[in-house]
Amino acid sequence: IFTAADELLQATLAVSLTAINLLQPVWGPEGEISDFVLEYVNPAGQRLAGLPERPVGTFGSLFPHAQTNGLLDFYCRVFTMGEANTYNFNYHPVTGSDSFYLVAARRVGPRLVVSLSDSANHEPSAVEQALRASQAREQAARAEADIQRQQLHSILQQAPAMICVFAGPQHVFEFVNPPYQALVGQRPLVGMPIAVAMPELTGQPIFELLDDVYRTGEPFYATEMLVQLDHDNDQPRQLEKRYYNFIYQARRSLAGVIDGIFVFAYEVTAQVLARHQVQELNEELAVTNEELLAANEEFLTSNAELARVQQQLRQLNQELEVRVAERTQELVLAQTETERQRQRLSRFFSQAPAAICILDGPELVYELANAAYQRLFPGRPLLGLPLLVALPELTNQRVWHTLRRVYETGETHEELGIHIPMAKYTGGPLEDFYFHYIQQARYDEHGRIDGVLVFALDMTEQFLAQQRAKGLQTEVLVAAQRQMQQREDLYRLFERTPAAIGLLRGPEHRLDYLNPAFQQLFPGRRMLGRAIGEVQPEAVIQGFIQLLDRVYRTGETYYGNEVPLHVEPLADAPAETRYLNFTYQAYQENGQTAGISVFAYDATEQVLARQQRAAAQAQLQAVLEQAPVAIGIIRGPAYIIEVANPLIASIWGRSTEQLIGQPLFEALPEVRDQGFKEVLDEVLRTGEAFAAQEVTTLLRRKEGLQTVHLNFVYQPLRNATGELTSVAIVATEVSEQVAARRQVAATNERLRTSNAELDLANQQLTRTNVDLDNFIYTASHDLKAPITNIDGLLAALQEQLPPEVRQAEQVQPLLAMMEGAVERFQKTIAHLTDISKLQQAHDQVAETVDLAALVEDVRLDLGNELAAAQAQLLIEVEGSPRLSFSPKNLRSIVYNLLSNAIKYRAEGRPALVQLRSYPTPGQLVLHVQDNGLGLSEAQQAQLFTMFQRLHNHVDGSGVGLYMVKKIVENAGGTITVQSELDVGTTFTVRLPS
């Protein structure tokens, strides 16, 4: 860009205190200027914009705000017209200050030369003052909105309920408070759709409910809904059943469009399970009172439940151990991160381009000096030496006195361009140095000053260059000012103001002049020289033309305040609504109204900020009104109630109107001496939140004083300055849960009493069974000998009787009856013997039995009976596993059931008997089904009774099914019957596998 002949100009630009840029236009496809490229930025411009000498990228990409503040249009206009011009605009440079800048531009050949200077050295215009006042009001409004958002965020974060916010139709997590996050542990939620973050909810109604609320806007209230989540993030997922009360509330934008969903939920699994447990225990107690014989099974169930609880405790201990390990790992990671940060700080200190040193103690001994500081004094020893020993030339200089004052007072000292004469080398001559520096006190762990930290930028070269360039710079500025004076003062003011200014001429309101800010309100429209109704059709529809006509006709000035202007869309500009503060004022020529001057200021940001603040307040009120937890806010030492949502008013037994504006302990006098005031005083004093669970208190309600149990949090709230001013109360009434838990405890006590009584009854029943077994055993053995003797005597009598007596009409039947009685007595004794043997049946050694082979043997034994009855026997046992059982007992079960099915067949239809077997977890199931006579309900109740015969037309003893039942129960199994009279009977045997 520069040649050797330009060395003077190049030096001038380098030392200039004014930012000077060299730009070249970027041409569009139709020959228009679309942007500029920064070919050169002098050092002052580099410091102002934070750019290198030759930046990469276009002007529009480096300064996006140039599209809206009119600066890019100004550059295009100056380059096109070829005349020098000036422009004033507001800019936030990298230094952080907010100021108006004056820019001068002139086309030189194919390039544009631009000079920028801070206009802070002149008195701000009324427009600038109005703009800054508006910006201050806007910042205050935003600060107030931020405070309200922070209060709402604090309440939501510390609420004992689970709260989240979904955004968009995909229900993306936008906000999640800690209780909600705890549902899934460390699993990330924010920024993810719920279907991705919680895929285990697929198949549950959650997604459909959210879609309905988002589509219709109708809130959804759920009570004790079952939701299954993987709370521990296991692989594979382990879904746990929990119950929740929750609300889905649609969130609407400022335009009233649904854009998200609020979720408020709290878990009620404990009370649901408690209620279920109470119901189950009541049912168990009723069954226990009716069926004493089932006591052993219930007792075993209780033991199993105890074992399950113990298993859960062991699992909980394991989980706690895992969590401790995780916390230990997190601590190690935190220590690693701390070391990494320390190393980064050390690298920054050593690599910083500024000169940094640390002076220790009252003598200001060099403790540390980075490389940049040491380069100021090459070869001079510093570390370990007092400052005045290492650099004695600083004695009585200003820098020494400021260092002492910083050490003594702790007040940080900052100074720009300080002159310090120093020697670079030991014994060398003094040289002039200029620094920008900061001196800051260092404190030890007890808060006492123990040194001073110095941060200095060597500005010597820049300062000397500025002094040398002052003369040249003055000449450049004078030349630029002569060119700027050629423009009219009025138009210059209009061009640089951020307010929209236009001059309308004639009754048709033709635009005679408009500044860039006015053009920005209607981007893409060619407006100069055209009637306002032609270029702004929306002005006709919205009534602005009527206002202009009235001002033109009457000469009365019109003031509009925050009037909405709906700008219609164009091909390259979307539709939008702006809010304007404007003035229509007629101007005259030769005593007649010639036109109207328009002065407008865009107040859109202030209006939108106020609307957002109002929406946030309305949203906060809606959140409080609809929250499923009780929320209140009290302010000041008198605890004036500022907010009380319906739930907290219900808990306190008052209406909202009775609470708002009242001191807490005057509105609720019954709680004054219950210790709550002392807790609140401590919260305000320390600034620490207070949380309590199941606190018992007395509250006055319609029925009088009632005992209430509460979970609550006192959360201190701070204002914008950090002062503690209010306390948020978040509470949940848990009276029902407490009552339910106490009811469960009482029920458990009654159950323990019932178990003790049943245990005593079982002992008595056991003794009775032993006595009965002894009786059966004694009867079966002691009666054998007498019956045998009677049988022998009867045989001897028959042999001794003369033939004519034996053949007598009455003797023969009597003898037959006596023989029959003896035979039946012997059978009865045999059955009693078999029954007595059943008591020892369960002591027999079990063997592995092939069920299919055993059933086949029984079928062969019953071959004659099957043939005689013309019965069909269907067997399905091929898939059954081998069974560990007494072969004799299993054969007795199968034989008795099959023989009874054949024996009690129905006349008139072919007999069909089916035997099926199949395994289930822990059991082998055996079904024997027939289409025989069937049994009534009364007969089924007597079926397994000893010596009970229900059909007398068939021979039998009445002990077969009794023996089968005893064998099955001795083995730990069960036998049941299902029967319908004249249809058939099915016996189901379940044996432990």
Short mmCIF file of C-alpha atoms in Angstrom, two decimals, residues 97 123 265 351 649 751 865 955 985:
data_model
loop_
_atom_site.label_atom_id
_atom_site.label_comp_id
_atom_site.label_asym_id
_atom_site.label_seq_id
_atom_site.Cartn_x
_atom_site.Cartn_y
_atom_site.Cartn_z
CA SER A 97 -16.87 2.86 27.44
CA GLU A 123 -21.11 19.27 25.14
CA ALA A 265 -44.61 -32.16 40.32
CA GLN A 351 4.10 -14.94 29.49
CA ALA A 649 -53.54 -19.29 52.12
CA LEU A 751 -50.88 -57.79 63.06
CA GLU A 865 -60.78 -100.96 34.20
CA ASP A 955 -67.44 -99.59 45.71
CA THR A 985 -64.38 -82.68 37.32
#
